[in-house]
mmCIF file of C-alpha atoms and ligand atoms in Angstrom:
data_model
loop_
_atom_site.group_PDB
_atom_site.id
_atom_site.type_symbol
_atom_site.label_atom_id
_atom_site.label_comp_id
_atom_site.label_asym_id
_atom_site.label_seq_id
_atom_site.Cartn_x
_atom_site.Cartn_y
_atom_site.Cartn_z
ATOM 1 C CA MET C 1 13.089 -22.673 -1.482
ATOM 2 C CA ARG C 2 17.292 -22.104 -2.302
ATOM 3 C CA PRO C 3 18.985 -20.625 0.460
ATOM 4 C CA LEU C 4 19.125 -16.628 0.789
ATOM 5 C CA THR C 5 21.486 -14.831 2.015
ATOM 6 C CA GLU C 6 20.831 -11.120 4.026
ATOM 7 C CA ALA C 7 22.165 -9.127 0.784
ATOM 8 C CA GLU C 8 19.998 -11.784 -1.609
ATOM 9 C CA ILE C 9 16.689 -10.666 0.242
ATOM 10 C CA ARG C 10 17.844 -7.068 0.821
ATOM 11 C CA ALA C 11 18.202 -6.972 -2.817
ATOM 12 C CA SER C 12 15.100 -8.591 -3.825
ATOM 13 C CA PHE C 13 12.641 -6.499 -2.515
ATOM 14 C CA VAL C 14 10.390 -4.996 -5.823
ATOM 15 C CA ASN C 15 7.995 -2.724 -3.957
ATOM 16 C CA CYS C 16 9.940 -0.797 -1.856
ATOM 17 C CA THR C 17 12.735 1.988 -1.815
ATOM 18 C CA LYS C 18 16.460 1.166 -1.632
ATOM 19 C CA GLY C 19 16.725 2.935 2.323
ATOM 20 C CA GLU C 20 13.339 1.470 3.556
ATOM 21 C CA ALA C 21 14.789 -2.499 2.114
ATOM 22 C CA SER C 22 18.200 -1.697 3.688
ATOM 23 C CA ARG C 23 16.736 -0.916 6.728
ATOM 24 C CA ALA C 24 13.929 -3.745 6.909
ATOM 25 C CA ARG C 25 14.606 -6.110 10.369
ATOM 26 C CA LEU C 26 15.317 -9.451 8.536
ATOM 27 C CA PRO C 27 14.534 -12.515 10.512
ATOM 28 C CA ARG C 28 17.534 -13.656 12.718
ATOM 29 C CA ASP C 29 19.748 -17.112 11.921
ATOM 30 C CA LEU C 30 18.892 -17.023 8.285
ATOM 31 C CA ALA C 31 21.818 -19.798 7.814
ATOM 32 C CA GLU C 32 20.003 -22.304 10.056
ATOM 33 C CA LEU C 33 16.598 -22.167 8.814
ATOM 34 C CA ASP C 34 15.290 -24.916 6.995
ATOM 35 C CA TRP C 35 15.108 -23.600 3.507
ATOM 36 C CA ALA C 36 14.244 -26.670 1.976
ATOM 37 C CA GLY C 37 10.851 -27.368 4.172
ATOM 38 C CA LEU C 38 9.850 -23.359 2.534
ATOM 39 C CA ASP C 39 8.396 -22.775 -0.484
ATOM 40 C CA PHE C 40 8.899 -18.920 0.922
ATOM 41 C CA LEU C 41 10.093 -16.823 3.655
ATOM 42 C CA GLY C 42 7.318 -14.936 5.204
ATOM 43 C CA TRP C 43 8.311 -12.775 8.667
ATOM 44 C CA ARG C 44 6.619 -9.988 10.889
ATOM 45 C CA GLU C 45 8.997 -6.994 11.406
ATOM 46 C CA PRO C 46 9.918 -7.297 15.313
ATOM 47 C CA GLY C 47 9.264 -3.999 17.189
ATOM 48 C CA ALA C 48 6.829 -2.886 13.407
ATOM 49 C CA PRO C 49 3.737 -4.639 14.467
ATOM 50 C CA ASP C 50 2.332 -3.357 10.917
ATOM 51 C CA ARG C 51 4.480 -4.718 8.759
ATOM 52 C CA GLY C 52 5.378 -7.646 7.454
ATOM 53 C CA TYR C 53 7.771 -9.572 4.701
ATOM 54 C CA LEU C 54 7.539 -12.454 2.027
ATOM 55 C CA VAL C 55 10.573 -13.745 -0.301
ATOM 56 C CA ALA C 56 9.652 -16.280 -3.072
ATOM 57 C CA GLU C 57 11.027 -17.443 -6.166
ATOM 58 C CA PHE C 58 8.644 -16.376 -8.793
ATOM 59 C CA GLU C 59 8.929 -16.789 -12.401
ATOM 60 C CA GLY C 60 12.590 -17.500 -12.523
ATOM 61 C CA ARG C 61 13.427 -14.893 -9.828
ATOM 62 C CA THR C 62 13.612 -14.158 -6.350
ATOM 63 C CA VAL C 63 11.194 -11.823 -5.430
ATOM 64 C CA GLY C 64 10.574 -9.928 -2.017
ATOM 65 C CA VAL C 65 7.458 -8.137 -1.267
ATOM 66 C CA ALA C 66 6.935 -5.575 1.868
ATOM 67 C CA LEU C 67 3.650 -6.059 3.165
ATOM 68 C CA ARG C 68 1.463 -3.523 5.604
ATOM 69 C CA LEU C 69 -1.013 -4.735 7.746
ATOM 70 C CA ALA C 70 -4.165 -3.276 7.413
ATOM 71 C CA PRO C 71 -6.079 -1.706 10.587
ATOM 72 C CA GLN C 72 -8.738 -4.169 11.862
ATOM 73 C CA ARG C 73 -12.266 -3.494 11.182
ATOM 74 C CA PRO C 74 -14.881 -2.437 13.842
ATOM 75 C CA GLY C 75 -16.297 -5.999 14.580
ATOM 76 C CA ALA C 76 -13.402 -8.495 13.094
ATOM 77 C CA GLY C 77 -10.937 -10.678 15.266
ATOM 78 C CA ARG C 78 -14.446 -12.701 16.117
ATOM 79 C CA GLY C 79 -15.115 -16.313 15.053
ATOM 80 C CA GLY C 80 -12.973 -17.959 12.850
ATOM 81 C CA ALA C 81 -11.033 -17.221 9.456
ATOM 82 C CA MET C 82 -9.317 -18.583 6.899
ATOM 83 C CA CYS C 83 -5.621 -17.451 4.961
ATOM 84 C CA SER C 84 -6.616 -17.190 1.384
ATOM 85 C CA ILE C 85 -2.644 -18.282 0.372
ATOM 86 C CA CYS C 86 -2.345 -21.744 2.332
ATOM 87 C CA LEU C 87 -6.050 -22.111 3.290
ATOM 88 C CA THR C 88 -5.676 -22.867 6.676
ATOM 89 C CA ALA C 89 -8.284 -22.335 9.211
ATOM 90 C CA HIS C 90 -7.370 -19.836 12.613
ATOM 91 C CA PRO C 91 -9.247 -17.977 15.148
ATOM 92 C CA ALA C 92 -9.768 -14.579 13.923
ATOM 93 C CA SER C 93 -6.721 -13.053 15.019
ATOM 94 C CA GLY C 94 -4.468 -15.790 13.207
ATOM 95 C CA VAL C 95 -5.317 -13.908 9.823
ATOM 96 C CA ALA C 96 -4.344 -10.919 8.538
ATOM 97 C CA LEU C 97 -5.317 -8.397 5.517
ATOM 98 C CA MET C 98 -1.895 -7.287 4.125
ATOM 99 C CA THR C 99 -1.186 -5.330 1.142
ATOM 100 C CA ALA C 100 1.640 -4.931 -0.630
ATOM 101 C CA ARG C 101 2.554 -1.779 -2.592
ATOM 102 C CA ARG C 102 2.385 -2.588 -6.054
ATOM 103 C CA ALA C 103 6.087 -2.511 -8.320
ATOM 104 C CA GLY C 104 6.370 0.624 -10.294
ATOM 105 C CA ARG C 105 3.166 2.450 -9.004
ATOM 106 C CA GLY C 106 4.164 4.963 -6.600
ATOM 107 C CA ALA C 107 2.120 7.932 -7.758
ATOM 108 C CA ALA C 108 -1.016 6.155 -9.091
ATOM 109 C CA VAL C 109 -4.099 6.469 -7.459
ATOM 110 C CA GLU C 110 -4.332 4.044 -4.491
ATOM 111 C CA GLU C 111 -6.734 1.539 -4.671
ATOM 112 C CA TYR C 112 -5.029 0.606 -7.989
ATOM 113 C CA ALA C 113 -1.176 0.916 -6.463
ATOM 114 C CA SER C 114 -1.660 -1.891 -4.044
ATOM 115 C CA ALA C 115 -2.725 -5.571 -3.617
ATOM 116 C CA GLY C 116 -3.795 -7.137 -0.720
ATOM 117 C CA GLU C 117 -4.832 -10.193 0.365
ATOM 118 C CA TYR C 118 -5.700 -12.424 3.676
ATOM 119 C CA PHE C 119 -2.478 -14.190 5.273
ATOM 120 C CA CYS C 120 -1.540 -16.031 8.337
ATOM 121 C CA SER C 121 -1.062 -13.330 10.271
ATOM 122 C CA ASP C 122 3.017 -14.285 11.342
ATOM 123 C CA LEU C 123 3.069 -15.075 7.582
ATOM 124 C CA ALA C 124 4.104 -18.844 8.383
ATOM 125 C CA CYS C 125 2.121 -20.466 6.006
ATOM 126 C CA PRO C 126 4.284 -23.275 5.088
ATOM 127 C CA LEU C 127 4.708 -24.262 8.044
ATOM 128 C CA TYR C 128 0.851 -24.878 8.379
ATOM 129 C CA VAL C 129 0.676 -26.477 5.502
ATOM 130 C CA ARG C 130 3.557 -29.118 6.012
ATOM 131 C CA GLY C 131 2.181 -29.622 9.496
ATOM 132 C CA ARG C 132 5.603 -28.127 11.267
ATOM 133 C CA LYS C 133 3.790 -25.579 13.460
ATOM 134 C CA ARG C 134 -0.069 -25.722 14.359
ATOM 135 C CA VAL C 135 -2.683 -22.975 14.670
ATOM 136 C CA ALA C 136 -4.015 -21.934 17.631
ATOM 137 C CA ALA C 137 -6.969 -23.147 19.808
ATOM 138 C CA GLY C 138 -10.457 -22.024 18.313
ATOM 139 C CA GLY C 139 -9.544 -22.331 14.943
ATOM 140 C CA ALA C 140 -11.951 -24.117 13.088
ATOM 141 C CA ARG C 141 -10.773 -27.968 12.150
ATOM 142 C CA MET C 142 -10.882 -28.238 8.560
ATOM 143 C CA THR C 143 -11.007 -32.182 6.796
ATOM 144 C CA GLU C 144 -8.733 -32.013 3.791
ATOM 145 C CA SER C 145 -8.395 -34.679 1.396
ATOM 146 C CA LEU C 146 -5.499 -33.144 0.050
ATOM 147 C CA ASP C 147 -1.904 -33.805 1.099
ATOM 148 C CA ALA C 148 0.748 -31.489 2.250
ATOM 149 C CA GLU C 149 2.719 -31.851 -1.172
ATOM 150 C CA GLN C 150 -0.665 -30.882 -2.968
ATOM 151 C CA ARG C 151 -1.648 -28.448 -0.597
ATOM 152 C CA ALA C 152 1.559 -26.838 -0.863
ATOM 153 C CA ALA C 153 1.348 -26.599 -4.336
ATOM 154 C CA ARG C 154 -2.080 -25.204 -4.144
ATOM 155 C CA MET C 155 -0.823 -22.683 -1.736
ATOM 156 C CA ARG C 156 2.225 -21.971 -4.191
ATOM 157 C CA ALA C 157 -0.204 -21.056 -6.960
ATOM 158 C CA ASN C 158 -2.464 -18.845 -4.825
ATOM 159 C CA LEU C 159 1.125 -16.872 -4.137
ATOM 160 C CA ALA C 160 2.058 -16.613 -7.336
ATOM 161 C CA GLY C 161 -1.620 -15.298 -8.369
ATOM 162 C CA PHE C 162 -0.804 -12.658 -5.600
ATOM 163 C CA LEU C 163 2.901 -11.901 -6.757
ATOM 164 C CA GLY C 164 1.517 -11.440 -10.238
ATOM 165 C CA ARG C 165 -0.886 -8.357 -8.950
ATOM 166 C CA VAL C 166 2.730 -7.022 -6.691
ATOM 167 C CA VAL C 167 5.066 -7.177 -9.690
ATOM 168 C CA ARG C 168 2.701 -6.728 -12.994
HETATM 169 ZN ZN1 ZN Q 1 -1.468 -18.774 5.261
#
């Protein structure tokens, strides 16, 4: 993706208030990120374990989404799990259910007001897909016939599906 500045990222959020967007803690060293290798930028908020963010190009504009981590269900956390965006298999703790308030639905009934998806819990999907980051030990090994570029295309399509649910 195209390199973004802090101001562009803060202005891109579609599903939080201006105050929340200005208070969000962004990744440090934005200028030093390898933007060309990022299909989207995702991060967890330091010091706020239930919050995450992602910023992506969607339908010709930059869209930022604030995410909340759903509380873990009892009995969860065992075995393996798969990110539904990049389809990377992790140990269960490597995947988290994250929900986004849908844009423009402030007072709607809760179940219609948010969109949820299982993400890599560090929101580093592009790094896993492109082999820049390795899954923690314990994840199921999956043999994939797709190469990194095809997996990245599939990840972008899955993310676009999620963003469509948030934005519309
Ligand atoms: Zn992922």
